[in-house]
PDB file of C-alpha atoms in Angstrom:
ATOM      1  CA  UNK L  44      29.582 150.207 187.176  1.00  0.00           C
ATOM      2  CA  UNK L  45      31.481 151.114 190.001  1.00  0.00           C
ATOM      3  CA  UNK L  46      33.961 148.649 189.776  1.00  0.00           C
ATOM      4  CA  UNK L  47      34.809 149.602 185.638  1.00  0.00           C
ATOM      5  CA  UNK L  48      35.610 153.179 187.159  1.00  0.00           C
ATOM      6  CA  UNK L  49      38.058 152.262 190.247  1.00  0.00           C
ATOM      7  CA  UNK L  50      39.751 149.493 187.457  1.00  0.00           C
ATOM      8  CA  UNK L  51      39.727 152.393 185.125  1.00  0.00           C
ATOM      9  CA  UNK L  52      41.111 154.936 187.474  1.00  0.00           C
ATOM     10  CA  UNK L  53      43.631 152.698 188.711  1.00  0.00           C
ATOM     11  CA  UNK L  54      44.696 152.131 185.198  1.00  0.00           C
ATOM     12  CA  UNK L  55      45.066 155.704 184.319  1.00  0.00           C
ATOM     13  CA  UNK L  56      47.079 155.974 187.535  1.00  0.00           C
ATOM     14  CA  UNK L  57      49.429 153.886 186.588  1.00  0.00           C
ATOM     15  CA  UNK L  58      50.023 154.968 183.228  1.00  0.00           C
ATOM     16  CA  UNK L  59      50.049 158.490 184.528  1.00  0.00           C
ATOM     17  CA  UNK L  60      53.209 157.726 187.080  1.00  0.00           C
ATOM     18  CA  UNK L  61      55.178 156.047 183.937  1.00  0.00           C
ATOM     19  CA  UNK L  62      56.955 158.965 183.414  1.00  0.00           C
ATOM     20  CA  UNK L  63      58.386 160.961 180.336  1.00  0.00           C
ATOM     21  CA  UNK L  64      60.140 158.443 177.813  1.00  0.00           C
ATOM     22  CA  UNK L  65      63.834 157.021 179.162  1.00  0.00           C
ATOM     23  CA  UNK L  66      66.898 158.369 176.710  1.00  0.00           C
ATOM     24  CA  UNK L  67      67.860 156.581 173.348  1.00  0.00           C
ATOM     25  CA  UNK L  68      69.744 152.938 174.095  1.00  0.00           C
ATOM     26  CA  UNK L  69      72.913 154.016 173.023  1.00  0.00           C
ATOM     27  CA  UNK L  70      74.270 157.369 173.450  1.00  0.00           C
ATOM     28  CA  UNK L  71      77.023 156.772 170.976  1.00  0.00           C
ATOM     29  CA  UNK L  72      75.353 156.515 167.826  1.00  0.00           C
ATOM     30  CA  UNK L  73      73.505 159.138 166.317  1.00  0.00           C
ATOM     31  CA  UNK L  74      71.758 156.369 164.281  1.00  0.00           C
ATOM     32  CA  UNK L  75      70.432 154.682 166.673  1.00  0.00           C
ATOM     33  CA  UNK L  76      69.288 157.461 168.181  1.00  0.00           C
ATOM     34  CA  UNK L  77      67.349 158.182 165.217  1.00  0.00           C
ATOM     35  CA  UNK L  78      66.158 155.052 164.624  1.00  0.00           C
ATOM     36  CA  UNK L  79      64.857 154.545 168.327  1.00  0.00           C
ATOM     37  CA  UNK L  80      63.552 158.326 168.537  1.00  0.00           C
ATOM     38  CA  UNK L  81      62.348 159.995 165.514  1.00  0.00           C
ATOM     39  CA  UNK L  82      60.359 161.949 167.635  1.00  0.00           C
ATOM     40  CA  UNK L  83      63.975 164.088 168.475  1.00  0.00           C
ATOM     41  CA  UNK L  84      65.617 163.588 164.946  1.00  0.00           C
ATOM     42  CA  UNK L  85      62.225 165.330 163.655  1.00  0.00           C
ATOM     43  CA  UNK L  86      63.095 168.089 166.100  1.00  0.00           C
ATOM     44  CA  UNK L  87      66.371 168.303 165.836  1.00  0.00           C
ATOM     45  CA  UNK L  88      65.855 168.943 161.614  1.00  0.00           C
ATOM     46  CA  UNK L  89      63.104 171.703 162.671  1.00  0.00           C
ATOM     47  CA  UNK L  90      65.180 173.649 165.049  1.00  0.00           C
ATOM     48  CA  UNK L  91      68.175 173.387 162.259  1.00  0.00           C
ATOM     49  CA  UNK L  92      65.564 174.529 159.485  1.00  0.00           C
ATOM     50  CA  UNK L  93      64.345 177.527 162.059  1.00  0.00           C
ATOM     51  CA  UNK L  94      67.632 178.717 163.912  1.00  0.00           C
ATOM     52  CA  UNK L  95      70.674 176.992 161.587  1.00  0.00           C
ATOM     53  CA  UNK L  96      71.964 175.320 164.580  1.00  0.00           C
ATOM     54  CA  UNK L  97      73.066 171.645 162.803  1.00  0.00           C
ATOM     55  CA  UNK L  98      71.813 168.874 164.332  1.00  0.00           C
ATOM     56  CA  UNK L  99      74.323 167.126 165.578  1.00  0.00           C
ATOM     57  CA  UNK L 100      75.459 170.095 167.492  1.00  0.00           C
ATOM     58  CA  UNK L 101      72.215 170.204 169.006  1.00  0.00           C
ATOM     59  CA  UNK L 102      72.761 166.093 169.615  1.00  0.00           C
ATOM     60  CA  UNK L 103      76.064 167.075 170.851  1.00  0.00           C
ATOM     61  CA  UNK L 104      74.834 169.748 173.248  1.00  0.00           C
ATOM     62  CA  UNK L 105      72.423 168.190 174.451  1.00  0.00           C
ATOM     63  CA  UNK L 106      74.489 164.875 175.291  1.00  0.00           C
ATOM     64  CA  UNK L 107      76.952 166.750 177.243  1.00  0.00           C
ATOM     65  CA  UNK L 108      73.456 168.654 178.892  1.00  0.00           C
ATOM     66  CA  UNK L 109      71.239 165.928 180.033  1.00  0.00           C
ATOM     67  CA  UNK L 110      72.394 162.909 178.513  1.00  0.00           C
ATOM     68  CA  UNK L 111      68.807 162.645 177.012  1.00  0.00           C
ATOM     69  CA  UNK L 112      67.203 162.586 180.589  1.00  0.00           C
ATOM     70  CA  UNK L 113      63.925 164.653 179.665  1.00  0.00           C
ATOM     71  CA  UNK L 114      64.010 165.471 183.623  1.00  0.00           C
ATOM     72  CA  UNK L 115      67.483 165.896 184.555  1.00  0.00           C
ATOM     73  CA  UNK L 116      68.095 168.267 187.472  1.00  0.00           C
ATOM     74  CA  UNK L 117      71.664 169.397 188.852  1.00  0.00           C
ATOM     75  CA  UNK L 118      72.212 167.354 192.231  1.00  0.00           C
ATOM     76  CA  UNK L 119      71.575 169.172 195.544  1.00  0.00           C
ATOM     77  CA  UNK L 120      73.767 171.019 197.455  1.00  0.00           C
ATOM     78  CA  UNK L 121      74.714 169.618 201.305  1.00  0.00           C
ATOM     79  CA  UNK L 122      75.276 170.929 204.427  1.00  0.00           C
ATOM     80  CA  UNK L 123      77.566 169.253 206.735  1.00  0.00           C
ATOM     81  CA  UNK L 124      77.673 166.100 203.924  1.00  0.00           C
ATOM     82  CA  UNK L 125      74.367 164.834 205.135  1.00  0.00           C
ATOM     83  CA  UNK L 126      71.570 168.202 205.175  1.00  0.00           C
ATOM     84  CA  UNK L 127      70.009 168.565 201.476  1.00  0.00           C
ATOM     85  CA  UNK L 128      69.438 172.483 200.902  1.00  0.00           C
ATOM     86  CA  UNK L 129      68.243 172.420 197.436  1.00  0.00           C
ATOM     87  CA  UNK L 130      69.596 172.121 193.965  1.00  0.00           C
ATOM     88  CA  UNK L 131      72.763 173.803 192.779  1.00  0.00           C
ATOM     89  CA  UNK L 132      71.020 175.529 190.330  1.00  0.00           C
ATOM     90  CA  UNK L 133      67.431 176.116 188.296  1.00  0.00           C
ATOM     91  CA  UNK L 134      68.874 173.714 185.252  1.00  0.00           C
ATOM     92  CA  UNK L 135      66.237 171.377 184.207  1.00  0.00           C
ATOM     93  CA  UNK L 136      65.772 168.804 181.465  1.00  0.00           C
ATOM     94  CA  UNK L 137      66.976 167.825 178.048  1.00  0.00           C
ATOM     95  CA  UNK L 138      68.655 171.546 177.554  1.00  0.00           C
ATOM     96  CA  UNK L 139      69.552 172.478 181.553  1.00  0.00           C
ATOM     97  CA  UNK L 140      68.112 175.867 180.848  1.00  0.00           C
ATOM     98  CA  UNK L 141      68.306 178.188 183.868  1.00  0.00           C
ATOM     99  CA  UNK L 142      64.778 179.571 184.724  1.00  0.00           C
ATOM    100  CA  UNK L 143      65.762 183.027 183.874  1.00  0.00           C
ATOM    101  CA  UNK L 144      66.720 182.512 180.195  1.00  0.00           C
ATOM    102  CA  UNK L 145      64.026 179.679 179.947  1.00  0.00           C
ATOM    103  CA  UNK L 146      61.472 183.041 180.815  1.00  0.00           C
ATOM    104  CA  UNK L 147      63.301 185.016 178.278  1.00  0.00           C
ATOM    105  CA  UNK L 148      63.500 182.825 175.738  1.00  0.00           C
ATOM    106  CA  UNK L 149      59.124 182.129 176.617  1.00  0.00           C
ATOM    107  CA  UNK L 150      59.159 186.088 175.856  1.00  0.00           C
ATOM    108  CA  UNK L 151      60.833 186.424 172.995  1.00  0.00           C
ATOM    109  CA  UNK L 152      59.564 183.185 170.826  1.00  0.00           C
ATOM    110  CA  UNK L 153      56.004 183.397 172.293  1.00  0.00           C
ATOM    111  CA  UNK L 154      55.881 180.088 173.502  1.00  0.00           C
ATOM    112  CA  UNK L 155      54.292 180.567 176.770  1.00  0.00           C
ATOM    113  CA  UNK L 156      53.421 176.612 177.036  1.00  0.00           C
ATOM    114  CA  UNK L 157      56.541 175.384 176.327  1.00  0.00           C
ATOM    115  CA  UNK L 158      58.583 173.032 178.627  1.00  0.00           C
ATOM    116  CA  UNK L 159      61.997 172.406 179.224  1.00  0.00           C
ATOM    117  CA  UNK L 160      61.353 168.333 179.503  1.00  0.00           C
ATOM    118  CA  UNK L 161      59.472 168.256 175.765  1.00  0.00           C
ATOM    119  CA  UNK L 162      62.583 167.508 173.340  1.00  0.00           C
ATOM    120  CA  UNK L 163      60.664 169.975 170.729  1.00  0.00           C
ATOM    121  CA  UNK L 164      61.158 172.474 172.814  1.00  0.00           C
ATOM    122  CA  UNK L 165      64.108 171.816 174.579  1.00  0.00           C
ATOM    123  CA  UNK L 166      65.794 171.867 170.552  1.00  0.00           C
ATOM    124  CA  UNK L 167      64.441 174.712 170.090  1.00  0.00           C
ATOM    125  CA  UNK L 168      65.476 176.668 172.869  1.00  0.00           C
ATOM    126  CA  UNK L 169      69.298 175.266 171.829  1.00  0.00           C
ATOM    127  CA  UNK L 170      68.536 176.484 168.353  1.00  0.00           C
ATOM    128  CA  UNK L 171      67.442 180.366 169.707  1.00  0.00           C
ATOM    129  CA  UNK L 172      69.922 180.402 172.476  1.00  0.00           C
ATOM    130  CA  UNK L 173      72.931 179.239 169.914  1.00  0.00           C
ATOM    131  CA  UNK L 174      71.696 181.966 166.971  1.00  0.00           C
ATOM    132  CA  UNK L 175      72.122 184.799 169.972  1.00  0.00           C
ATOM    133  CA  UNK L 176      75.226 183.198 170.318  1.00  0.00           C
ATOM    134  CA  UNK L 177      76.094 183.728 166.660  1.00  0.00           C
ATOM    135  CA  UNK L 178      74.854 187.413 166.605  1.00  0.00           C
ATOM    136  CA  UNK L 179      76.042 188.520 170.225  1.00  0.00           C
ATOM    137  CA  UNK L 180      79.577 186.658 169.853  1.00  0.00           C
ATOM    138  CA  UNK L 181      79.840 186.036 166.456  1.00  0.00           C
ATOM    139  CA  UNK L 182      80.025 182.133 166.585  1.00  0.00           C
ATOM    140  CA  UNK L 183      79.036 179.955 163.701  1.00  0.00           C
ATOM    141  CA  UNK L 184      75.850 177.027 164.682  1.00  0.00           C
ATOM    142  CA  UNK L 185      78.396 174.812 163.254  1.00  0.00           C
ATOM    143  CA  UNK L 186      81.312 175.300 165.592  1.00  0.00           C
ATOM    144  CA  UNK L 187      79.994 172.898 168.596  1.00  0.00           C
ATOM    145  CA  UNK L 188      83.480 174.138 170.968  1.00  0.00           C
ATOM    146  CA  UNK L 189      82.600 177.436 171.268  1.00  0.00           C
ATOM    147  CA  UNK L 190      78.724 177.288 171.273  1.00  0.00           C
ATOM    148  CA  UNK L 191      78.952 175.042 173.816  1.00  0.00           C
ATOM    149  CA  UNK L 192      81.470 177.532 175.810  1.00  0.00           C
ATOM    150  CA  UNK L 193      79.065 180.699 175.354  1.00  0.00           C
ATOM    151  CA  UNK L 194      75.392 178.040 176.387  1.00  0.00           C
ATOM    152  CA  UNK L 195      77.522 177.157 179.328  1.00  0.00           C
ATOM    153  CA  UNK L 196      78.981 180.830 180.415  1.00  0.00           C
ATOM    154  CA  UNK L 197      76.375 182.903 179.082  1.00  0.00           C
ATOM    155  CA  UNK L 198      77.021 185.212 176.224  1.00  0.00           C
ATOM    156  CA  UNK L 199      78.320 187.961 178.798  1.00  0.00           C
ATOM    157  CA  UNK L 200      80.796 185.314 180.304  1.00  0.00           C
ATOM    158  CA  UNK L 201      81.912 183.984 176.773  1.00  0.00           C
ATOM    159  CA  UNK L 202      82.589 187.628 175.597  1.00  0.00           C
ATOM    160  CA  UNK L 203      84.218 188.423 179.046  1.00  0.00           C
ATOM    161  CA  UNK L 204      86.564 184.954 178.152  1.00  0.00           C
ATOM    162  CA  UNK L 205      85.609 183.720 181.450  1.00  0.00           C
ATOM    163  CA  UNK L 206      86.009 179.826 180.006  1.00  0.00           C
ATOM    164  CA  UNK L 207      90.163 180.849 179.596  1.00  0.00           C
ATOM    165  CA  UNK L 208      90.749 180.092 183.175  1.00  0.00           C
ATOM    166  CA  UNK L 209      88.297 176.846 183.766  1.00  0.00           C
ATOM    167  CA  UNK L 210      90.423 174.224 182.026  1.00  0.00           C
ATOM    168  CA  UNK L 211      88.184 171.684 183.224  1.00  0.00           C
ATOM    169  CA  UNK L 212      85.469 173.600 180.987  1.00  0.00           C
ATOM    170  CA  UNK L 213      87.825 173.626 178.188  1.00  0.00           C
ATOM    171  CA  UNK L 214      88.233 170.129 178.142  1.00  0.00           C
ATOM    172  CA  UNK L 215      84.263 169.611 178.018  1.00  0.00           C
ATOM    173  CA  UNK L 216      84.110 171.951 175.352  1.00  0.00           C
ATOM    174  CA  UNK L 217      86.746 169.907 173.687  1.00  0.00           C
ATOM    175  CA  UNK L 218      84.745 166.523 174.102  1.00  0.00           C
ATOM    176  CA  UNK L 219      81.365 168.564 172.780  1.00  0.00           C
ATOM    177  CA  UNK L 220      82.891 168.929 169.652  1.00  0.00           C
ATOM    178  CA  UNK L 221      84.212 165.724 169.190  1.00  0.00           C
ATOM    179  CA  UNK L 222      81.231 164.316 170.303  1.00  0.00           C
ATOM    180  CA  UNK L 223      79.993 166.490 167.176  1.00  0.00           C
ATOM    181  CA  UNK L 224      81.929 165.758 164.638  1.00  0.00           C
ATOM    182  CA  UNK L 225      81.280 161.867 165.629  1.00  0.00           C
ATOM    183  CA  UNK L 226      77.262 162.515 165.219  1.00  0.00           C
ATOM    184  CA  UNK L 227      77.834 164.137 162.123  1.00  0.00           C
ATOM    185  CA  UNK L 228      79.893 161.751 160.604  1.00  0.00           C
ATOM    186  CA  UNK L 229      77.397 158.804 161.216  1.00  0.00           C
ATOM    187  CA  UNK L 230      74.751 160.929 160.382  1.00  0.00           C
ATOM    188  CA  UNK L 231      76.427 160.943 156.846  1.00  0.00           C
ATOM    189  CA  UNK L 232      75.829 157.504 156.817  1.00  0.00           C
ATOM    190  CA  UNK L 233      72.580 156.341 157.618  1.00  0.00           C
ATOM    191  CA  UNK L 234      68.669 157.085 156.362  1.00  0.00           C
ATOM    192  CA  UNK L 235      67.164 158.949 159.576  1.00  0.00           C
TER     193      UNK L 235
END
């Protein structure tokens, strides 16, 4: 009996140490994506039913984010080149939410168990943090440039026009919304 337990254990181990599931194939098509993860393409179409956020801004957003890495973290910060102090910032996950808004938005949706390396909630928390963006800064869900430049500044920042003088920013912002409009237009296309 002993011996079923430690094979048993040791299999549960295992399976436990797998990880969270690796991001869609290929990046570049929104139809694959959909095809080879239904489980985001079902959130995606909730958090666009809840918060109006389309979903292949969300796709977009999250691309640029995390490129679908359910634990992405910012890289560490150095000392001397060689001494690790820590990460350049809270961001985590699919959405790189900060802990502080990830808290607020916890708060204000209720969603005390939510977690920023579920894709359900990682879309959602988009979806709510784009519709403040909409009703703080007046930006439609549909225009991926500028919702993109307020979820990276902050709605303060954005308002402030504190993305003017990053060009570098600018020029991300620029390849968010292309890499919308390119999600959206295949989207057209196929059965997800």
């Amino acid at each position: 009996m002993s011996r079923k337990l430690l094979v048993l254990f040791g299999v549960l181990l295992l399976a436990s140490c797998g990880g969270g599931q690796r991001p869609p194939t290929n990046l570049d098509d929104a139809c694959a994506i959909a095809r080879e993860r239904p489980d985001m393409i079902k959130a995606f179409k909730s958090t666009e039913r809840k918060w109006g956020v389309p979903v292949h801004v969300q796709m977009a957003t999250i691309y640029q984010e995390s490129r679908y890495r359910h634990d992405a973290r910012t890289p560490h910060k150095y000392v001397l080149g060689v001494i690790p102090m820590g990460r350049q910032s809270s961001a985590y996950g699919y959405s790189q939410a900060l802990d502080g808004t990830w808290e607020q938005y916890q708060r204000e949706t209720g969603k005390r168990r939510a977690k920023r390396d579920r894709i359900r909630d990682a879309s959602d928390f988009v979806g709510w943090y784009m519709n403040k963006s909409r009703e703080r800064n007046g930006i439609s869900p549909a225009d991926a440039r500028n919702q993109y430049l307020a979820y990276h500044e902050g709605h303060t920042g954005y308002a402030r026009g504190s993305h003017y003088g990053k060009t570098w920013l600018l020029n991300v912002a620029n390849d968010v919304d292309a890499r919308a409009r390119m999600y959206q237009a295949q989207l057209s296309n196929c059965h997800y």
